[in-house]
mmCIF file of C-alpha atoms in Angstrom:
data_model
loop_
_atom_site.group_PDB
_atom_site.id
_atom_site.type_symbol
_atom_site.label_atom_id
_atom_site.label_comp_id
_atom_site.label_asym_id
_atom_site.label_seq_id
_atom_site.Cartn_x
_atom_site.Cartn_y
_atom_site.Cartn_z
ATOM 1 C CA VAL A 1 -0.235 0.023 -0.245
ATOM 2 C CA GLY A 2 2.913 2.268 0.980
ATOM 3 C CA ALA A 3 4.554 2.055 -2.710
ATOM 4 C CA PRO A 4 1.356 3.202 -4.366
ATOM 5 C CA ARG A 5 1.085 6.166 -2.425
ATOM 6 C CA GLU A 6 4.264 7.239 -2.881
ATOM 7 C CA GLN A 7 4.501 7.074 -6.384
ATOM 8 C CA ASP A 8 1.020 8.957 -6.419
ATOM 9 C CA GLU A 9 3.156 11.869 -3.889
ATOM 10 C CA ALA A 10 5.761 11.741 -6.979
ATOM 11 C CA THR A 11 3.403 11.850 -9.589
ATOM 12 C CA GLN A 12 2.219 15.283 -8.256
ATOM 13 C CA LEU A 13 4.812 16.647 -7.670
ATOM 14 C CA ARG A 14 6.568 15.699 -10.727
ATOM 15 C CA GLU A 15 3.025 17.264 -11.954
ATOM 16 C CA ARG A 16 3.346 20.413 -9.916
ATOM 17 C CA SER A 17 6.769 21.197 -10.576
ATOM 18 C CA ALA A 18 5.770 20.897 -14.558
ATOM 19 C CA LEU A 19 2.621 22.487 -14.447
ATOM 20 C CA ARG A 20 4.866 25.427 -12.929
ATOM 21 C CA LYS A 21 7.508 25.206 -15.557
ATOM 22 C CA ILE A 22 4.707 25.895 -18.061
ATOM 23 C CA VAL A 23 3.366 28.988 -16.605
ATOM 24 C CA LEU A 24 6.758 30.386 -15.926
ATOM 25 C CA MET A 25 7.977 29.901 -19.391
ATOM 26 C CA HIS A 26 4.601 31.754 -20.915
ATOM 27 C CA LYS A 27 5.073 34.055 -18.647
ATOM 28 C CA ALA A 28 8.433 34.856 -19.410
ATOM 29 C CA ALA A 29 7.670 34.703 -23.635
ATOM 30 C CA HIS A 30 4.626 37.785 -22.332
ATOM 31 C CA VAL A 31 7.825 39.948 -20.617
ATOM 32 C CA LEU A 32 10.843 39.057 -22.488
ATOM 33 C CA PRO A 33 9.834 40.132 -25.528
ATOM 34 C CA VAL A 34 8.682 43.590 -23.982
ATOM 35 C CA ALA A 35 11.244 44.664 -22.234
ATOM 36 C CA LEU A 36 13.643 43.514 -25.459
ATOM 37 C CA ILE A 37 11.532 45.453 -27.602
ATOM 38 C CA GLN A 38 11.419 48.304 -25.642
ATOM 39 C CA PHE A 39 15.584 48.564 -25.291
ATOM 40 C CA THR A 40 16.194 48.152 -28.804
ATOM 41 C CA ASP A 41 13.703 51.105 -29.522
ATOM 42 C CA PHE A 42 15.653 52.967 -27.109
ATOM 43 C CA ALA A 43 19.074 52.315 -28.548
ATOM 44 C CA SER A 44 17.303 53.224 -31.764
ATOM 45 C CA ASP A 45 15.859 56.368 -30.464
ATOM 46 C CA ALA A 46 19.705 57.589 -29.601
ATOM 47 C CA MET A 47 20.723 57.057 -32.584
ATOM 48 C CA VAL A 48 18.254 59.187 -34.310
ATOM 49 C CA ILE A 49 18.697 61.620 -31.892
ATOM 50 C CA VAL A 50 22.665 61.732 -32.892
ATOM 51 C CA GLN A 51 21.160 61.979 -36.350
ATOM 52 C CA LEU A 52 19.020 65.316 -35.805
ATOM 53 C CA ALA A 53 21.886 66.538 -34.184
ATOM 54 C CA MET A 54 24.234 65.753 -36.660
ATOM 55 C CA GLU A 55 21.557 67.430 -39.002
ATOM 56 C CA GLY A 56 21.241 70.865 -37.261
ATOM 57 C CA ALA A 57 17.577 70.148 -36.147
ATOM 58 C CA GLY A 58 18.295 71.696 -32.528
ATOM 59 C CA ALA A 59 14.580 72.190 -31.135
ATOM 60 C CA ASP A 60 13.673 68.341 -32.647
ATOM 61 C CA TRP A 61 17.148 66.710 -30.847
ATOM 62 C CA ILE A 62 17.217 68.864 -27.287
ATOM 63 C CA ALA A 63 13.004 67.801 -26.991
ATOM 64 C CA CYS A 64 13.644 64.074 -27.492
ATOM 65 C CA LEU A 65 16.504 64.648 -24.892
ATOM 66 C CA VAL A 66 14.481 66.433 -22.731
ATOM 67 C CA ALA A 67 12.021 63.665 -22.906
ATOM 68 C CA VAL A 68 14.700 60.739 -21.978
ATOM 69 C CA GLY A 69 15.773 62.210 -19.343
ATOM 70 C CA LEU A 70 12.397 63.046 -17.644
ATOM 71 C CA SER A 71 11.736 59.206 -18.339
ATOM 72 C CA LEU A 72 14.386 58.196 -16.951
ATOM 73 C CA LEU A 73 14.087 60.538 -13.565
ATOM 74 C CA VAL A 74 10.097 58.977 -13.197
ATOM 75 C CA ALA A 75 11.618 55.426 -14.026
ATOM 76 C CA CYS A 76 14.024 56.035 -10.900
ATOM 77 C CA LEU A 77 11.115 57.463 -8.457
ATOM 78 C CA VAL A 78 8.608 55.496 -9.103
ATOM 79 C CA VAL A 79 11.100 52.229 -8.994
ATOM 80 C CA TRP A 80 12.273 53.672 -5.787
ATOM 81 C CA ARG A 81 9.401 54.422 -3.831
ATOM 82 C CA ASP A 82 7.673 50.568 -4.961
ATOM 83 C CA GLY A 83 6.857 48.596 -1.936
ATOM 84 C CA HIS A 84 7.932 44.944 -3.289
ATOM 85 C CA LEU A 85 10.966 45.738 -4.044
ATOM 86 C CA SER A 86 14.177 45.314 -1.496
ATOM 87 C CA THR A 87 16.496 48.293 -1.412
ATOM 88 C CA ARG A 88 18.912 46.490 -3.174
ATOM 89 C CA GLU A 89 16.442 45.903 -5.889
ATOM 90 C CA LYS A 90 15.486 49.146 -6.215
ATOM 91 C CA LEU A 91 18.911 50.002 -6.713
ATOM 92 C CA ILE A 92 19.363 48.100 -9.775
ATOM 93 C CA GLY A 93 16.840 48.759 -10.601
ATOM 94 C CA CYS A 94 17.636 52.563 -10.977
ATOM 95 C CA VAL A 95 20.084 51.885 -12.409
ATOM 96 C CA LEU A 96 19.218 49.754 -15.529
ATOM 97 C CA ALA A 97 16.888 52.344 -15.687
ATOM 98 C CA CYS A 98 20.127 54.960 -17.061
ATOM 99 C CA ALA A 99 19.729 52.008 -19.929
ATOM 100 C CA ASN A 100 15.903 51.667 -20.520
ATOM 101 C CA LEU A 101 16.518 47.689 -19.342
ATOM 102 C CA HIS A 102 14.217 48.421 -15.512
ATOM 103 C CA VAL A 103 11.499 47.073 -17.436
ATOM 104 C CA LEU A 104 13.245 44.005 -18.151
ATOM 105 C CA TYR A 105 14.275 43.974 -14.380
ATOM 106 C CA VAL A 106 10.766 44.127 -13.249
ATOM 107 C CA GLY A 107 9.619 41.452 -15.833
ATOM 108 C CA THR A 108 12.410 39.007 -14.563
ATOM 109 C CA ARG A 109 11.519 39.869 -10.494
ATOM 110 C CA PHE A 110 7.532 38.958 -11.881
ATOM 111 C CA ILE A 111 8.450 35.487 -13.288
ATOM 112 C CA SER A 112 10.738 34.664 -10.151
ATOM 113 C CA ALA A 113 7.831 35.388 -8.224
ATOM 114 C CA ILE A 114 5.802 32.929 -10.307
ATOM 115 C CA TYR A 115 8.593 30.152 -9.842
ATOM 116 C CA GLU A 116 8.392 31.161 -6.075
ATOM 117 C CA GLY A 117 4.738 30.287 -5.481
ATOM 118 C CA GLN A 118 4.378 34.096 -5.037
ATOM 119 C CA LYS A 119 1.070 35.289 -6.390
ATOM 120 C CA ASP A 120 -0.053 38.347 -4.672
ATOM 121 C CA LYS A 121 3.943 39.766 -4.877
ATOM 122 C CA ALA A 122 3.684 38.526 -8.739
ATOM 123 C CA GLU A 123 0.346 40.377 -9.409
ATOM 124 C CA GLU A 124 1.807 43.497 -7.777
ATOM 125 C CA LEU A 125 5.055 43.190 -9.509
ATOM 126 C CA TYR A 126 2.960 42.953 -12.657
ATOM 127 C CA SER A 127 0.992 45.858 -12.601
ATOM 128 C CA LEU A 128 4.774 47.611 -11.764
ATOM 129 C CA PHE A 129 5.845 46.476 -14.789
ATOM 130 C CA VAL A 130 3.086 47.523 -16.922
ATOM 131 C CA TRP A 131 3.168 51.011 -15.464
ATOM 132 C CA LEU A 132 6.971 51.678 -15.959
ATOM 133 C CA LYS A 133 6.173 50.676 -19.329
ATOM 134 C CA MET A 134 3.285 52.563 -19.977
ATOM 135 C CA LEU A 135 4.882 56.195 -18.544
ATOM 136 C CA GLU A 136 8.104 55.333 -20.760
ATOM 137 C CA THR A 137 5.431 55.153 -23.280
ATOM 138 C CA GLY A 138 3.890 58.398 -22.941
ATOM 139 C CA ILE A 139 7.169 60.649 -21.694
ATOM 140 C CA GLU A 140 9.664 59.493 -24.242
ATOM 141 C CA SER A 141 8.486 57.128 -26.989
ATOM 142 C CA VAL A 142 5.598 59.033 -27.692
ATOM 143 C CA VAL A 143 7.825 62.279 -28.085
ATOM 144 C CA LEU A 144 10.535 60.376 -30.147
ATOM 145 C CA GLY A 145 7.701 58.535 -32.186
ATOM 146 C CA LEU A 146 6.341 62.024 -33.680
ATOM 147 C CA VAL A 147 9.664 63.541 -33.664
ATOM 148 C CA THR A 148 10.499 60.731 -35.599
ATOM 149 C CA ALA A 149 7.831 60.485 -37.827
ATOM 150 C CA GLY A 150 8.574 64.283 -38.781
ATOM 151 C CA ALA A 151 11.824 63.701 -39.562
ATOM 152 C CA PHE A 152 11.278 60.698 -42.005
ATOM 153 C CA VAL A 153 8.389 62.827 -44.021
ATOM 154 C CA ARG A 154 10.859 64.584 -44.500
ATOM 155 C CA SER A 155 14.129 62.545 -45.559
ATOM 156 C CA LEU A 156 11.439 61.170 -48.187
ATOM 157 C CA ASP A 157 12.304 64.439 -50.213
ATOM 158 C CA GLY A 158 16.091 62.794 -50.305
ATOM 159 C CA GLY A 159 16.797 63.447 -47.140
ATOM 160 C CA SER A 160 19.965 61.594 -44.780
ATOM 161 C CA GLY A 161 18.395 59.127 -42.133
ATOM 162 C CA LEU A 162 16.226 57.234 -44.166
ATOM 163 C CA ALA A 163 16.135 54.058 -42.971
ATOM 164 C CA LEU A 164 17.214 54.616 -40.127
ATOM 165 C CA PHE A 165 13.799 57.365 -39.378
ATOM 166 C CA ALA A 166 12.000 54.118 -40.672
ATOM 167 C CA SER A 167 13.662 51.914 -38.256
ATOM 168 C CA SER A 168 12.953 53.313 -35.396
ATOM 169 C CA LEU A 169 9.683 54.661 -36.054
ATOM 170 C CA ALA A 170 8.381 51.551 -36.518
ATOM 171 C CA LEU A 171 10.219 49.832 -33.300
ATOM 172 C CA SER A 172 8.516 52.587 -31.748
ATOM 173 C CA LEU A 173 4.829 51.851 -33.274
ATOM 174 C CA LEU A 174 5.415 48.656 -31.406
ATOM 175 C CA SER A 175 7.007 49.632 -28.021
ATOM 176 C CA MET A 176 3.926 52.211 -27.872
ATOM 177 C CA ALA A 177 1.333 49.571 -28.675
ATOM 178 C CA TYR A 178 2.179 47.628 -25.755
ATOM 179 C CA GLY A 179 2.898 50.237 -23.610
ATOM 180 C CA PHE A 180 -0.690 51.312 -23.667
ATOM 181 C CA PHE A 181 -2.306 48.029 -24.298
ATOM 182 C CA GLY A 182 -0.829 46.708 -21.348
ATOM 183 C CA ASN A 183 -1.512 49.043 -19.036
ATOM 184 C CA ALA A 184 -5.246 49.032 -20.320
ATOM 185 C CA ALA A 185 -5.951 45.134 -20.957
ATOM 186 C CA ASN A 186 -4.319 44.783 -17.194
ATOM 187 C CA ARG A 187 -6.710 47.022 -15.479
ATOM 188 C CA ASN A 188 -9.397 45.791 -17.171
ATOM 189 C CA ALA A 189 -8.923 41.944 -17.532
ATOM 190 C CA ASP A 190 -12.293 40.854 -17.005
ATOM 191 C CA ALA A 191 -14.279 42.651 -19.557
ATOM 192 C CA LEU A 192 -11.188 42.133 -21.935
ATOM 193 C CA GLY A 193 -11.544 38.541 -21.883
ATOM 194 C CA GLY A 194 -10.380 36.830 -24.817
ATOM 195 C CA ARG A 195 -10.159 40.132 -27.384
ATOM 196 C CA ARG A 196 -6.942 41.049 -26.151
ATOM 197 C CA PRO A 197 -4.790 40.066 -30.059
ATOM 198 C CA ALA A 198 -7.652 42.385 -31.386
ATOM 199 C CA LEU A 199 -7.449 45.658 -28.823
ATOM 200 C CA PHE A 200 -3.942 45.502 -29.395
ATOM 201 C CA LEU A 201 -4.043 45.554 -33.190
ATOM 202 C CA CYS A 202 -6.511 47.734 -33.773
ATOM 203 C CA LEU A 203 -4.301 50.168 -30.414
ATOM 204 C CA LEU A 204 -1.437 49.421 -33.259
ATOM 205 C CA VAL A 205 -3.969 50.683 -36.613
ATOM 206 C CA HIS A 206 -5.057 53.652 -34.255
ATOM 207 C CA LEU A 207 -1.289 54.517 -33.791
ATOM 208 C CA CYS A 208 0.070 54.083 -36.980
ATOM 209 C CA TRP A 209 -2.847 56.462 -38.196
ATOM 210 C CA GLY A 210 -2.100 59.241 -35.543
ATOM 211 C CA VAL A 211 1.634 59.083 -36.259
ATOM 212 C CA ALA A 212 1.605 59.217 -40.149
ATOM 213 C CA ALA A 213 -1.163 62.309 -39.803
ATOM 214 C CA PHE A 214 1.384 64.101 -37.041
ATOM 215 C CA GLY A 215 4.956 63.119 -39.325
ATOM 216 C CA THR A 216 2.740 64.805 -42.420
ATOM 217 C CA LEU A 217 1.872 67.910 -40.469
ATOM 218 C CA ALA A 218 5.297 67.902 -38.984
ATOM 219 C CA ALA A 219 6.801 67.819 -42.362
ATOM 220 C CA ALA A 220 5.195 71.095 -43.423
ATOM 221 C CA GLY A 221 7.820 73.303 -41.978
ATOM 222 C CA GLY A 222 7.026 77.261 -40.232
ATOM 223 C CA PRO A 223 4.606 77.550 -37.449
ATOM 224 C CA TRP A 224 1.845 75.139 -38.800
ATOM 225 C CA TRP A 225 3.234 72.055 -37.012
ATOM 226 C CA LEU A 226 3.253 73.441 -33.663
ATOM 227 C CA LEU A 227 -0.979 75.054 -34.601
ATOM 228 C CA GLY A 228 -2.203 71.749 -36.174
ATOM 229 C CA LEU A 229 -0.072 70.227 -32.955
ATOM 230 C CA GLY A 230 -2.118 71.981 -30.136
ATOM 231 C CA ALA A 231 -5.061 71.357 -31.941
ATOM 232 C CA MET A 232 -4.932 68.335 -31.785
ATOM 233 C CA VAL A 233 -3.647 68.528 -28.211
ATOM 234 C CA ALA A 234 -6.732 70.771 -28.149
ATOM 235 C CA LEU A 235 -9.745 68.164 -29.458
ATOM 236 C CA GLY A 236 -8.150 65.417 -26.390
ATOM 237 C CA GLY A 237 -8.904 68.059 -23.973
ATOM 238 C CA VAL A 238 -12.665 68.421 -25.501
ATOM 239 C CA ARG A 239 -12.532 64.497 -25.841
ATOM 240 C CA GLY A 240 -11.708 64.297 -22.053
ATOM 241 C CA VAL A 241 -14.233 67.038 -20.025
ATOM 242 C CA PHE A 242 -17.281 64.925 -22.414
ATOM 243 C CA GLU A 243 -15.837 61.782 -20.350
ATOM 244 C CA VAL A 244 -14.678 63.234 -17.000
ATOM 245 C CA ARG A 245 -17.479 66.022 -16.576
ATOM 246 C CA ASP A 246 -14.877 68.298 -14.844
ATOM 247 C CA VAL A 247 -13.280 71.219 -16.139
ATOM 248 C CA GLY A 248 -10.464 71.477 -13.947
ATOM 249 C CA SER A 249 -9.623 67.564 -13.746
ATOM 250 C CA THR A 250 -9.236 67.339 -17.396
ATOM 251 C CA LEU A 251 -7.351 71.244 -17.523
ATOM 252 C CA GLY A 252 -5.072 70.016 -15.610
ATOM 253 C CA PHE A 253 -4.606 66.859 -17.118
ATOM 254 C CA THR A 254 -4.276 68.042 -20.312
ATOM 255 C CA LEU A 255 -1.852 70.722 -19.246
ATOM 256 C CA LEU A 256 0.139 67.484 -17.812
ATOM 257 C CA PHE A 257 -0.539 64.650 -20.071
ATOM 258 C CA GLY A 258 -1.382 66.188 -22.971
ATOM 259 C CA LEU A 259 1.252 64.615 -25.412
ATOM 260 C CA PRO A 260 -0.037 61.195 -25.983
ATOM 261 C CA LEU A 261 -3.886 61.876 -26.013
ATOM 262 C CA VAL A 262 -2.780 62.887 -29.861
ATOM 263 C CA LEU A 263 -2.675 59.516 -29.919
ATOM 264 C CA VAL A 264 -4.725 57.291 -27.354
ATOM 265 C CA ASP A 265 -7.378 57.786 -25.220
ATOM 266 C CA PRO A 266 -7.172 58.721 -21.621
ATOM 267 C CA GLU A 267 -8.373 55.046 -20.875
ATOM 268 C CA PHE A 268 -5.215 54.237 -21.979
ATOM 269 C CA LEU A 269 -3.139 56.237 -20.085
ATOM 270 C CA GLY A 270 -5.053 54.640 -16.489
ATOM 271 C CA PHE A 271 -7.413 57.642 -15.846
ATOM 272 C CA GLY A 272 -10.906 58.141 -18.168
ATOM 273 C CA ASN A 273 -13.495 58.061 -15.675
ATOM 274 C CA ASP A 274 -11.154 57.877 -12.675
ATOM 275 C CA LEU A 275 -9.205 61.240 -13.398
#
C-alpha cells in the first residue's frame, strides 16, 4: 500500500513542477520580448537623436533629449517608491533605468515571484511592469515617435537617415502599442476576456494613423505643425471633458499629459472615468 502512495505523491510533485515551469515559460514569453523591444527602441532612439543633432535640427533633438531625461527620472522615482522590491533591487532597477532596462529587470522579478509561488507579489510586480512601460511610452516614446515621424517624412525628399528613421519609427510604434495596451488590459482584464489580440491590433492601427498624420503635419514646416499639434491636444482635452465632466481636472490632466492624448484615449493612460 505504501509504494503506490509514494508513487502518487511523486507523480503529483512532478506534475506540479511541470505545470509551474509551463506557467513560467508562458509569462517569460510575454514579458521578455516586450522589454527587449523597449531596449532596442531606446538604442534606435539614441541614434535618431545623434542623427538629428548632426543635421542641425536643434529643437527636435533637444526635445527628445529632455523627454529621455524626464522618463529616466520618473522611472527611478517609481521604482524607488515601490513597496515590493528590496533596497538592493531598487538600486539595481534605478541603475538599469539609465539604459532603459528597468522594465526588463522588473519583469524578471515578476517571473521569479511566480516561480517561488508568491502570487500576490507577482501580481503587484506585473502591475509595476506595465505601469513602468506605460510611463516610458507616454513620456519618451510618444515624443521620440512624433519627432521621428516628422523627420522620416522630411527625409522622403532625399534627406539622409531614411532607413534609420523608418526602423526607429517601426520599433517605436510596437513599443507604444504595448505600452498603452498593457496598462489598459491589466486594468480591464475581466471585461476584455479573450479579445486582447484584437485590442492590440486596433490600437496599433490607431497609433500608425495618428503618427502618420502628425508626421505629415510636421513636414509642412513653419509654425503650422505647432498649431496642428496644439489643435490635436486641445481636441483630446475636449474629449476628456465629455468623459470626465470635470473641467478643472481635465485641464490639469491635459496640461500634464496632453501629448499622449494626440494618439490615444485617456482610458489607455489609466485615467478616463477615474480622473
